[in-house]
């Protein structure tokens, strides 16, 4: 494929690493302690400004990322803008990695796993699985011959073609 081609007309392919930041809201314990939010998120410009609340004379520090999500962001919004293009590329035969990194208590587990009992709170992992297995279910048609197997695909698959998707999840 050429550099600017797409898996489908909606999702451009890219070999670039994207850095995405999601800032979580203060939890109840932090609010009870009277803590204030020290970051300002500008989702349009892709910036996060860190204010030193204990040293207001210090200038704030501004950081720019490919995409940023504020405390009010929704799980599906995060999935659709960050993980969905990677999953689509994987379904098109490319390698893809989603790497969550951050300090303890910053919301990685919530973003990646979510709350399984509440559909709108599902994280990137269960949404990715639903996307992949939904794609497989759509790609599988009635068997054309007794021993033929079909795997996930973009469009039709020759009966002798099979694809493997390997998914790894590691928490350190």
XYZ file of C-alpha atoms in Angstrom:
172
model
C 0.000 0.000 0.000
C 1.090 3.532 -0.588
C 1.721 5.916 2.299
C -1.565 7.798 1.906
C -3.909 4.934 1.126
C -6.629 3.906 3.565
C -8.002 0.671 5.001
C -11.392 2.096 4.122
C -12.414 5.533 2.930
C -12.924 6.837 6.484
C -9.707 5.839 8.239
C -6.318 6.858 6.837
C -3.375 4.563 7.445
C -0.296 5.920 9.142
C 2.978 4.455 10.296
C 3.355 7.145 12.913
C 3.282 6.807 16.664
C 0.475 8.859 18.143
C 0.684 10.196 21.686
C -2.719 10.590 23.308
C -3.353 11.905 26.814
C -6.520 11.533 28.846
C -6.873 13.563 32.035
C -9.204 12.092 34.600
C -11.451 14.118 36.879
C -10.766 14.458 40.577
C -12.182 11.513 42.513
C -14.426 11.927 45.559
C -11.553 11.531 48.021
C -9.563 14.265 46.279
C -12.607 16.576 46.270
C -13.222 15.903 49.980
C -9.597 16.820 50.695
C -10.210 20.133 48.919
C -7.771 19.465 46.092
C -8.088 21.491 42.892
C -7.465 20.451 39.301
C -3.957 21.473 38.262
C -4.350 20.819 34.545
C -6.263 22.607 31.830
C -7.083 20.619 28.713
C -7.547 22.226 25.302
C -8.902 19.418 23.134
C -9.018 21.623 20.013
C -5.316 22.556 20.153
C -4.208 19.225 21.655
C -2.568 20.900 24.645
C -2.435 20.342 28.356
C -1.396 23.172 30.638
C -0.035 22.245 34.061
C -0.434 24.932 36.694
C 1.587 24.912 39.908
C -1.248 25.634 42.331
C 1.100 25.869 45.313
C 3.351 28.336 43.436
C 1.039 30.696 41.488
C 3.951 32.991 40.612
C 5.471 30.174 38.520
C 4.436 30.226 34.865
C 2.312 27.252 33.764
C 3.884 24.562 31.603
C 2.171 23.719 28.329
C 2.517 20.399 26.514
C 1.214 19.490 23.052
C 0.103 15.994 22.032
C -1.525 14.398 18.995
C -4.838 14.155 20.868
C -5.937 15.086 24.374
C -9.091 14.217 26.277
C -10.393 16.191 29.221
C -12.006 14.955 32.432
C -15.473 14.840 30.821
C -14.448 12.605 27.903
C -16.496 9.465 27.268
C -15.109 5.961 26.843
C -16.574 5.515 23.355
C -15.154 8.872 22.243
C -11.683 7.795 23.396
C -12.082 4.428 21.651
C -13.370 5.864 18.373
C -10.677 8.529 18.061
C -7.687 6.511 19.266
C -8.138 2.743 19.166
C -10.637 2.230 16.336
C -8.177 3.323 13.594
C -5.579 0.910 14.996
C -8.078 -1.973 15.097
C -9.148 -1.167 11.518
C -5.494 -1.294 10.428
C -5.048 -4.647 12.182
C -8.131 -5.983 10.408
C -6.523 -4.809 7.181
C -3.434 -6.927 7.868
C -1.145 -4.435 9.621
C 0.420 -4.622 13.079
C -0.991 -2.351 15.750
C -0.133 -1.553 19.357
C -1.927 0.391 22.042
C 0.362 1.202 24.939
C -1.028 2.744 28.141
C 1.552 4.368 30.389
C 1.279 6.574 33.427
C 1.584 7.010 37.140
C -0.480 4.837 39.489
C -3.975 6.230 39.947
C -4.125 8.240 36.720
C -6.911 6.238 35.045
C -5.121 3.731 32.800
C -7.172 0.756 33.977
C -10.456 2.628 33.615
C -9.528 3.780 30.105
C -8.313 0.342 29.006
C -10.822 -1.923 30.792
C -13.665 0.303 31.929
C -16.641 -1.058 33.837
C -17.827 -4.290 32.234
C -21.328 -4.186 33.709
C -22.082 -0.761 32.185
C -21.962 -0.715 28.345
C -21.199 3.015 28.022
C -18.267 2.599 30.426
C -16.551 -0.219 28.518
C -12.894 0.558 27.880
C -10.589 0.189 24.912
C -9.986 -3.567 25.396
C -13.613 -4.752 25.460
C -14.539 -2.294 22.690
C -11.641 -3.613 20.577
C -12.739 -7.203 21.145
C -16.333 -6.349 20.177
C -15.052 -4.584 17.050
C -12.794 -7.490 16.027
C -15.316 -10.251 16.682
C -18.094 -8.220 15.051
C -15.891 -7.907 11.972
C -15.209 -11.655 11.996
C -18.920 -12.426 12.288
C -19.697 -10.162 9.315
C -16.859 -11.645 7.249
C -17.944 -15.221 7.830
C -20.539 -16.351 5.370
C -22.039 -19.742 4.750
C -19.284 -22.260 4.120
C -18.653 -22.759 0.415
C -17.165 -26.194 0.984
C -16.898 -28.598 3.883
C -13.343 -27.964 5.158
C -12.805 -24.307 4.233
C -12.226 -21.718 6.960
C -12.501 -17.969 6.717
C -10.871 -15.465 9.043
C -11.298 -11.748 9.615
C -11.038 -9.798 6.409
C -11.736 -6.639 4.514
C -14.375 -7.719 2.015
C -14.367 -11.179 0.518
C -11.767 -13.787 1.392
C -10.569 -16.634 -0.741
C -11.615 -19.937 0.822
C -8.010 -21.026 1.428
C -6.976 -17.797 3.194
C -6.858 -17.524 6.966
C -5.734 -14.638 9.173
C -4.603 -14.735 12.777
C -4.999 -11.919 15.266
C -2.816 -12.168 18.354
C -3.868 -10.042 21.313
C -1.652 -9.564 24.363
C -2.506 -7.774 27.585
C 0.099 -7.139 30.266
C -0.223 -5.170 33.484
C 2.945 -4.352 35.413
